[in-house]
Tab-separated table of C-alpha atoms and ligand atoms in Angstrom:
chain	number	residue	atom	x	y	z
A	62	MET	CA	211.860	284.476	-28.925
A	63	ILE	CA	211.598	288.076	-27.755
A	64	HIS	CA	208.528	287.954	-25.541
A	65	MET	CA	205.904	290.641	-25.007
A	66	ALA	CA	206.477	290.766	-21.256
A	67	LYS	CA	209.017	289.668	-18.690
A	68	PRO	CA	208.288	290.326	-15.017
A	69	GLN	CA	211.370	291.770	-13.295
A	70	MET	CA	211.805	289.889	-10.012
A	71	GLY	CA	214.994	290.683	-8.093
A	72	ASP	CA	216.476	289.830	-4.709
A	73	GLU	CA	214.359	292.579	-3.086
A	74	GLU	CA	211.075	290.855	-4.043
A	75	LYS	CA	212.362	287.415	-3.000
A	76	LYS	CA	213.664	288.651	0.365
A	77	ALA	CA	210.426	290.568	1.030
A	78	VAL	CA	208.275	287.477	0.372
A	79	LEU	CA	210.399	285.309	2.661
A	80	GLU	CA	210.142	287.918	5.423
A	81	VAL	CA	206.353	287.790	5.175
A	82	LEU	CA	206.312	283.990	5.250
A	83	ASP	CA	208.533	284.049	8.365
A	84	SER	CA	206.465	286.783	10.040
A	85	GLY	CA	203.377	284.635	10.575
A	86	ILE	CA	201.108	287.356	9.113
A	87	ILE	CA	200.426	286.122	5.609
A	88	ALA	CA	196.941	287.456	4.782
A	89	GLN	CA	196.099	291.183	4.719
A	90	GLY	CA	198.355	292.895	7.276
A	91	PRO	CA	201.042	295.554	7.720
A	92	ARG	CA	202.591	295.146	4.236
A	93	VAL	CA	199.235	295.814	2.607
A	94	LYS	CA	198.949	299.033	4.648
A	95	ALA	CA	202.510	300.083	3.710
A	96	PHE	CA	201.846	299.287	0.037
A	97	GLU	CA	198.615	301.311	0.103
A	98	ASP	CA	200.430	304.304	1.650
A	99	GLY	CA	203.221	304.106	-0.931
A	100	PHE	CA	200.778	303.805	-3.821
A	101	ALA	CA	198.735	306.797	-2.600
A	102	GLU	CA	201.962	308.826	-2.547
A	103	LEU	CA	202.814	307.710	-6.104
A	104	CYS	CA	199.458	309.007	-7.354
A	105	GLY	CA	199.415	312.124	-5.170
A	106	VAL	CA	196.154	311.137	-3.453
A	107	LYS	CA	195.071	310.754	0.166
A	108	HIS	CA	193.909	307.132	0.088
A	109	ALA	CA	194.761	303.895	-1.686
A	110	ILE	CA	192.919	300.623	-1.083
A	111	ALA	CA	194.514	297.347	-2.134
A	112	ALA	CA	192.376	294.674	-3.805
A	113	SER	CA	192.888	291.173	-5.145
A	114	SER	CA	193.004	292.256	-8.835
A	115	GLY	CA	192.363	295.150	-11.169
A	116	THR	CA	188.970	293.638	-11.901
A	117	THR	CA	187.946	293.571	-8.231
A	118	ALA	CA	189.346	297.105	-7.790
A	119	LEU	CA	187.048	298.264	-10.621
A	120	HIS	CA	184.110	296.341	-9.156
A	121	LEU	CA	184.660	297.888	-5.704
A	122	ALA	CA	184.982	301.380	-7.213
A	123	MET	CA	181.640	300.962	-9.034
A	124	LEU	CA	179.911	299.738	-5.862
A	125	ALA	CA	181.480	302.475	-3.713
A	126	HIS	CA	179.954	305.058	-6.087
A	127	GLY	CA	176.551	303.443	-5.637
A	128	ILE	CA	176.335	302.337	-9.282
A	129	GLY	CA	173.698	299.665	-9.832
A	130	GLU	CA	170.643	298.553	-11.726
A	131	GLY	CA	169.167	301.216	-14.028
A	132	ASP	CA	172.396	303.261	-14.138
A	133	GLU	CA	174.659	303.885	-17.121
A	134	VAL	CA	178.424	304.322	-17.218
A	135	ILE	CA	180.125	305.813	-20.288
A	136	THR	CA	183.332	304.131	-21.398
A	137	SER	CA	185.367	302.781	-24.321
A	138	ALA	CA	184.815	299.497	-26.161
A	139	PHE	CA	188.496	299.424	-27.145
A	140	THR	CA	189.882	297.948	-23.926
A	141	PHE	CA	190.195	294.743	-21.940
A	142	ILE	CA	186.767	293.351	-21.130
A	143	ALA	CA	187.177	293.877	-17.360
A	144	SER	CA	186.640	297.630	-17.840
A	145	SER	CA	183.032	297.259	-18.924
A	146	ASN	CA	182.306	293.958	-17.157
A	147	SER	CA	182.851	295.811	-13.873
A	148	VAL	CA	179.817	297.923	-14.800
A	149	LEU	CA	177.783	294.796	-15.641
A	150	PHE	CA	178.681	293.179	-12.285
A	151	THR	CA	176.622	295.903	-10.554
A	152	GLY	CA	173.595	295.503	-12.830
A	153	ALA	CA	174.341	298.812	-14.584
A	154	LYS	CA	174.845	299.306	-18.338
A	155	PRO	CA	178.106	300.235	-20.071
A	156	VAL	CA	177.524	302.830	-22.807
A	157	PHE	CA	180.307	303.003	-25.373
A	158	VAL	CA	181.713	306.024	-27.164
A	159	ASP	CA	184.170	305.801	-30.044
A	160	ILE	CA	187.911	306.394	-29.675
A	161	ASP	CA	190.202	309.139	-30.875
A	162	PRO	CA	192.170	307.401	-33.667
A	163	ARG	CA	195.417	309.185	-32.693
A	164	THR	CA	195.504	308.026	-29.058
A	165	PHE	CA	193.203	304.943	-29.012
A	166	ASN	CA	191.517	306.467	-25.927
A	167	MET	CA	187.860	307.484	-25.699
A	168	ASP	CA	187.102	310.586	-27.741
A	169	ALA	CA	186.088	313.204	-25.168
A	170	ALA	CA	184.179	315.137	-27.865
A	171	LYS	CA	181.758	312.199	-28.220
A	172	ILE	CA	180.866	311.841	-24.527
A	173	GLU	CA	178.219	314.553	-24.088
A	174	ALA	CA	175.918	313.039	-26.737
A	175	ALA	CA	175.968	309.748	-24.800
A	176	ILE	CA	174.856	311.279	-21.476
A	177	THR	CA	171.283	310.449	-20.421
A	178	LYS	CA	169.193	310.810	-17.229
A	179	ARG	CA	170.579	307.445	-16.189
A	180	THR	CA	174.290	308.263	-16.579
A	181	LYS	CA	176.088	308.036	-13.237
A	182	ALA	CA	179.773	307.967	-14.173
A	183	ILE	CA	182.382	308.291	-16.881
A	184	LEU	CA	184.961	305.491	-16.964
A	185	PRO	CA	187.982	306.740	-18.930
A	186	VAL	CA	190.406	303.912	-19.736
A	187	HIS	CA	194.014	305.120	-19.972
A	188	LEU	CA	194.996	302.537	-22.568
A	189	TYR	CA	198.550	301.350	-23.309
A	190	GLY	CA	200.078	303.727	-20.703
A	191	LEU	CA	198.629	307.015	-22.017
A	192	ALA	CA	196.086	309.113	-20.109
A	193	CYS	CA	192.772	310.071	-21.686
A	194	ASP	CA	192.184	313.740	-22.467
A	195	MET	CA	191.039	314.528	-18.925
A	196	ASP	CA	190.277	318.307	-19.021
A	197	PRO	CA	187.107	317.980	-21.154
A	198	ILE	CA	186.113	314.832	-19.228
A	199	ILE	CA	186.396	316.709	-15.914
A	200	SER	CA	184.331	319.628	-17.309
A	201	LEU	CA	181.585	317.264	-18.501
A	202	ALA	CA	181.541	315.362	-15.200
A	203	ASP	CA	181.232	318.673	-13.286
A	204	LYS	CA	178.531	320.014	-15.619
A	205	HIS	CA	176.374	316.866	-15.409
A	206	GLY	CA	177.179	315.811	-11.811
A	207	LEU	CA	178.884	312.557	-12.820
A	208	ALA	CA	181.566	310.556	-11.055
A	209	ILE	CA	184.888	309.859	-12.770
A	210	ILE	CA	186.172	306.316	-12.260
A	211	GLU	CA	189.507	305.898	-14.040
A	212	ASP	CA	190.645	302.574	-15.391
A	213	ALA	CA	194.386	303.149	-14.972
A	214	CYS	CA	195.124	299.413	-15.033
A	215	GLN	CA	197.699	299.936	-17.804
A	216	SER	CA	199.088	303.311	-16.730
A	217	HIS	CA	201.002	303.270	-13.447
A	218	GLY	CA	202.818	306.587	-13.175
A	219	ALA	CA	201.424	308.169	-16.371
A	220	GLU	CA	200.819	311.928	-16.187
A	221	TYR	CA	198.357	314.326	-17.748
A	222	ARG	CA	199.327	318.008	-17.461
A	223	GLY	CA	201.499	317.328	-14.407
A	224	ARG	CA	198.921	315.165	-12.587
A	225	LYS	CA	199.233	311.429	-12.136
A	226	VAL	CA	196.487	309.144	-13.433
A	227	GLY	CA	194.376	307.839	-10.577
A	228	SER	CA	194.101	311.359	-9.097
A	229	PHE	CA	191.244	312.699	-11.260
A	230	GLY	CA	188.423	310.848	-9.509
A	231	THR	CA	188.482	307.290	-8.243
A	232	GLY	CA	191.410	305.444	-9.820
A	233	THR	CA	191.787	301.720	-10.376
A	234	PHE	CA	194.988	299.823	-11.162
A	235	SER	CA	195.919	296.229	-12.034
A	236	LEU	CA	199.068	294.611	-10.653
A	237	TYR	CA	199.040	291.623	-13.000
A	238	PRO	CA	202.545	290.316	-13.946
A	239	THR	CA	202.633	291.925	-17.420
A	240	LYS	CA	201.858	295.398	-16.066
A	241	ASN	CA	204.435	298.201	-15.521
A	242	MET	CA	204.666	296.968	-11.930
A	243	THR	CA	203.221	293.831	-10.363
A	244	SER	CA	202.288	292.105	-7.126
A	245	ALA	CA	201.795	288.757	-9.006
A	246	GLU	CA	198.024	289.336	-8.888
A	247	GLY	CA	196.536	292.406	-7.303
A	248	GLY	CA	194.781	295.717	-7.728
A	249	MET	CA	194.613	299.175	-6.185
A	250	ILE	CA	191.973	301.880	-5.845
A	251	THR	CA	192.989	305.515	-5.364
A	252	THR	CA	190.869	308.411	-4.121
A	253	ASN	CA	190.892	311.698	-2.218
A	254	ASP	CA	187.347	311.053	-0.959
A	255	PRO	CA	187.190	309.596	2.577
A	256	VAL	CA	183.665	308.239	1.966
A	257	ILE	CA	184.762	306.253	-1.114
A	258	ASP	CA	187.826	305.068	0.788
A	259	GLU	CA	185.763	303.737	3.674
A	260	LYS	CA	183.157	302.156	1.411
A	261	CYS	CA	185.829	300.274	-0.589
A	262	ARG	CA	187.462	298.991	2.605
A	263	VAL	CA	184.145	297.744	4.006
A	264	LEU	CA	182.980	296.106	0.751
A	265	ARG	CA	186.403	294.468	0.320
A	266	GLN	CA	185.803	292.661	3.614
A	267	HIS	CA	182.241	291.267	3.485
A	268	GLY	CA	180.530	294.530	4.436
A	269	MET	CA	182.086	294.326	7.897
A	270	ARG	CA	182.796	297.405	10.039
A	271	VAL	CA	182.784	295.566	13.362
A	272	ARG	CA	184.130	292.001	13.410
A	273	TYR	CA	181.396	289.538	12.356
A	274	TYR	CA	178.716	292.254	12.120
A	275	HIS	CA	177.741	292.726	8.467
A	276	ASP	CA	175.943	295.934	7.450
A	277	GLU	CA	175.666	295.202	3.749
A	278	LEU	CA	176.531	292.682	1.046
A	279	GLY	CA	180.299	292.645	0.610
A	280	TYR	CA	183.015	290.457	-0.861
A	281	ASN	CA	186.423	288.993	-0.139
A	282	PHE	CA	188.499	291.157	-2.479
A	283	ARG	CA	191.495	291.448	-0.132
A	284	MET	CA	195.166	291.452	-1.051
A	285	THR	CA	197.581	289.287	0.949
A	286	ASP	CA	200.760	290.536	2.637
A	287	VAL	CA	202.728	288.169	0.374
A	288	HIS	CA	201.453	290.024	-2.689
A	289	ALA	CA	201.861	293.422	-1.023
A	290	ALA	CA	205.512	292.635	-0.206
A	291	ILE	CA	206.193	292.052	-3.913
A	292	GLY	CA	204.206	295.159	-4.816
A	293	LEU	CA	206.141	297.339	-2.353
A	294	ALA	CA	209.475	296.204	-3.786
A	295	GLN	CA	208.186	296.857	-7.317
A	296	LEU	CA	206.818	300.275	-6.382
A	297	LYS	CA	210.360	301.407	-5.553
A	298	LYS	CA	211.474	300.347	-9.055
A	299	LEU	CA	208.528	301.733	-11.031
A	300	GLY	CA	210.354	304.969	-11.965
A	301	LYS	CA	213.290	302.988	-13.344
A	302	PHE	CA	211.015	300.517	-15.164
A	303	ASN	CA	209.017	303.334	-16.768
A	304	ALA	CA	212.171	305.234	-17.786
A	305	GLN	CA	213.467	302.082	-19.506
A	306	ARG	CA	210.135	301.550	-21.290
A	307	GLN	CA	210.259	305.189	-22.452
A	308	ALA	CA	213.853	304.793	-23.693
A	309	ASN	CA	212.880	301.608	-25.573
A	310	ALA	CA	209.874	303.402	-27.070
A	311	ARG	CA	212.131	306.271	-28.183
A	312	PHE	CA	214.422	303.829	-29.981
A	313	LEU	CA	211.492	302.118	-31.704
A	314	GLY	CA	209.953	305.470	-32.662
A	315	ASP	CA	213.255	306.723	-34.114
A	316	ASN	CA	213.902	303.595	-36.170
A	317	LEU	CA	210.666	301.891	-37.256
A	318	LYS	CA	209.570	302.482	-40.847
A	319	GLY	CA	206.284	301.950	-42.662
A	320	VAL	CA	204.070	301.731	-39.547
A	321	ARG	CA	202.340	304.518	-37.570
A	322	THR	CA	204.144	304.859	-34.225
A	323	PRO	CA	202.383	306.031	-31.016
A	324	HIS	CA	201.249	309.641	-30.721
A	325	VAL	CA	201.975	311.365	-27.409
A	326	PRO	CA	199.872	314.527	-27.019
A	327	GLU	CA	201.511	317.692	-25.680
A	328	GLY	CA	201.639	317.801	-21.870
A	329	GLN	CA	201.391	314.027	-21.378
A	330	THR	CA	203.806	311.430	-20.040
A	331	HIS	CA	203.251	308.062	-21.730
A	332	VAL	CA	204.531	305.091	-19.692
A	333	PHE	CA	204.333	302.617	-22.605
A	334	HIS	CA	202.630	299.672	-20.983
A	335	GLN	CA	202.288	298.742	-24.635
A	336	TYR	CA	204.070	300.080	-27.696
A	337	THR	CA	201.277	299.887	-30.228
A	338	VAL	CA	201.694	300.712	-33.890
A	339	ARG	CA	199.128	300.942	-36.669
A	340	VAL	CA	199.864	298.766	-39.653
A	341	PRO	CA	198.221	300.187	-42.762
A	342	GLY	CA	196.993	298.401	-45.880
A	343	GLY	CA	195.580	295.233	-44.289
A	344	LYS	CA	199.088	293.923	-43.556
A	345	ARG	CA	198.811	293.625	-39.770
A	346	ASP	CA	198.264	289.876	-39.564
A	347	SER	CA	200.947	289.000	-42.108
A	348	LEU	CA	203.434	291.288	-40.301
A	349	ARG	CA	202.557	289.483	-37.088
A	350	ALA	CA	203.165	286.074	-38.693
A	351	TYR	CA	206.499	287.299	-40.137
A	352	LEU	CA	207.616	288.610	-36.726
A	353	ASN	CA	206.702	285.297	-35.131
A	354	GLU	CA	208.767	283.383	-37.714
A	355	ASN	CA	211.680	285.698	-36.967
A	356	GLY	CA	211.606	285.329	-33.185
A	357	VAL	CA	209.753	288.536	-32.326
A	358	GLY	CA	206.642	288.267	-30.185
A	359	SER	CA	203.757	290.674	-30.763
A	360	GLU	CA	200.117	290.867	-29.716
A	361	VAL	CA	196.837	292.414	-30.797
A	362	TYR	CA	195.238	294.407	-27.983
A	363	TYR	CA	192.346	293.961	-28.789
A	364	PRO	CA	191.111	291.909	-31.750
A	365	VAL	CA	187.401	292.180	-30.870
A	366	PRO	CA	185.891	295.391	-29.470
A	367	ILE	CA	183.711	294.855	-26.413
A	368	HIS	CA	180.416	295.709	-28.141
A	369	LYS	CA	181.149	292.873	-30.609
A	370	GLN	CA	182.065	290.231	-28.009
A	371	SER	CA	179.636	287.367	-28.471
A	372	PHE	CA	177.763	287.657	-25.181
A	373	TYR	CA	177.483	291.455	-25.466
A	374	VAL	CA	175.751	290.889	-28.821
A	375	SER	CA	173.668	287.789	-28.121
A	376	ASP	CA	172.786	288.205	-24.435
A	377	LEU	CA	172.929	291.969	-24.010
A	378	GLY	CA	171.818	293.104	-27.472
A	379	TYR	CA	174.654	295.548	-28.248
A	380	LYS	CA	174.507	296.865	-31.819
A	381	ASP	CA	176.793	299.908	-31.628
A	382	ASN	CA	178.540	301.316	-34.647
A	383	LEU	CA	181.966	302.570	-33.521
A	384	PRO	CA	184.015	302.991	-36.715
A	385	GLU	CA	187.331	304.128	-35.185
A	386	THR	CA	187.197	301.399	-32.537
A	387	GLU	CA	186.494	298.776	-35.182
A	388	ARG	CA	189.224	300.082	-37.508
A	389	ALA	CA	191.732	300.007	-34.636
A	390	THR	CA	190.993	296.342	-33.890
A	391	GLU	CA	192.025	295.564	-37.485
A	392	GLU	CA	195.175	297.726	-37.602
A	393	VAL	CA	196.881	297.709	-34.183
A	394	LEU	CA	199.892	295.619	-33.300
A	395	SER	CA	201.794	295.850	-30.011
A	396	LEU	CA	205.538	295.199	-30.095
A	397	PRO	CA	207.778	294.292	-27.139
A	398	VAL	CA	208.792	297.393	-25.112
A	399	HIS	CA	209.309	295.953	-21.613
A	400	PRO	CA	212.317	296.982	-19.507
A	401	ALA	CA	214.184	293.667	-19.877
A	402	LEU	CA	214.795	294.167	-23.629
A	403	THR	CA	218.462	294.408	-24.601
A	404	PRO	CA	219.837	296.784	-27.279
A	405	SER	CA	220.179	293.750	-29.536
A	406	ASP	CA	216.506	292.772	-28.942
A	407	LEU	CA	215.503	296.280	-29.994
A	408	GLU	CA	217.632	296.052	-33.155
A	409	THR	CA	216.029	292.672	-33.944
A	410	ILE	CA	212.490	294.062	-33.519
A	411	VAL	CA	213.217	297.079	-35.728
A	412	GLY	CA	215.036	294.943	-38.306
A	413	ALA	CA	212.166	292.458	-38.606
A	414	VAL	CA	209.419	295.108	-38.870
A	415	ASN	CA	211.340	297.230	-41.373
A	416	ASP	CA	212.292	294.199	-43.462
A	417	PHE	CA	208.683	293.094	-43.762
A	418	MET	CA	207.310	296.566	-44.474
A	419	GLU	CA	209.951	297.167	-47.156
A	420	LYS	CA	209.457	293.780	-48.842
A	421	SER	CA	205.667	294.036	-48.799
A	422	GLY	CA	205.891	297.477	-50.476
H	541	LIG	C1	192.443	298.136	-19.137
H	541	LIG	C2	192.347	297.031	-18.114
H	541	LIG	N1	191.326	297.044	-17.244
H	541	LIG	C3	191.202	296.088	-16.297
H	541	LIG	C4	192.104	295.054	-16.180
H	541	LIG	C5	191.864	293.993	-15.166
H	541	LIG	O1	192.937	293.800	-14.302
H	541	LIG	P1	193.228	292.347	-13.662
H	541	LIG	O2	193.704	291.453	-14.749
H	541	LIG	O3	194.287	292.627	-12.636
H	541	LIG	O4	191.960	291.871	-13.044
H	541	LIG	C6	193.192	295.025	-17.053
H	541	LIG	C7	194.206	293.968	-16.928
H	541	LIG	O5	194.475	293.119	-17.708
H	541	LIG	C8	193.305	296.008	-18.061
H	541	LIG	O6	194.309	295.980	-18.956
């Protein structure tokens, strides 16, 4: 079976973990600091704060911006549920806008109509490895005095007009094993704002500025040095991993037939966390079954949009109508694109998709 993901763990990661275990400092320590510094450099920002996951990074970012009960945050419903749950954790309300059908990212032209007196932030989700259209989002945030909190959990190293994601406001990243780089579990927050930086660090550690004196309600959202050691080794390989994903995507784009391949807008660098095609004519699920029978893994990210998840409907009363989001959930299929694919894997993927699309007319 050609799987959807394969974490790339080499001797560097193994050696780094053993060094931490031998060092006696296993919880948050010098490797976390080194990983934060390296990650800030990657994104071209002044500060990076490590967290225990992408979800806790998002949660910390919301809290650091003072988002809470009575506030609204504008985002996409076509994403992993952690994006909008992080808003719910604070007592605030996620407000969804529809996506641009070409990029699967939130449609910037729909944001202004969703802004109310209660809106505190825009949460663009850079889905599949492609940045949202940030220029209009920045203009709207400036015009209405809103924060930008980026969900860059799927987009390590992606660029929009020469700037890295995570540098447009407060950035959040996941380091889960399927991501473009991993620390096994982990997350990162990026910012140029020293106030946000300090707030995230304090909230990550039980609201503690001075040892055992607690100024506010905080959490244990720390990363360990064991995880940071893996993350540091992976950070050095991210450029190579992303280049391989891009080369794989190029091959798929040049050879797939009968499906709509990803659109990369001018001035953007897509890092292909996922290679997601649109399958027209209601054939998505039968293509998926055919691929499975022929040894090719695939996945639907995401089959149910967030506003239609059962507890959003029954407990929270969401009734949105988001036609492009809903259409995407029925048509998208992600194919393997990870850096461990061999040329023969790529031929097999293309062969199986093209076979099915040709036979099914
Ligand atoms: C878009 C998006 N946001 C948030 C998350 C949450 O990250 P984590 O799984 O590290 O908590 C993920 C990861 O799956 C994600 O893909």
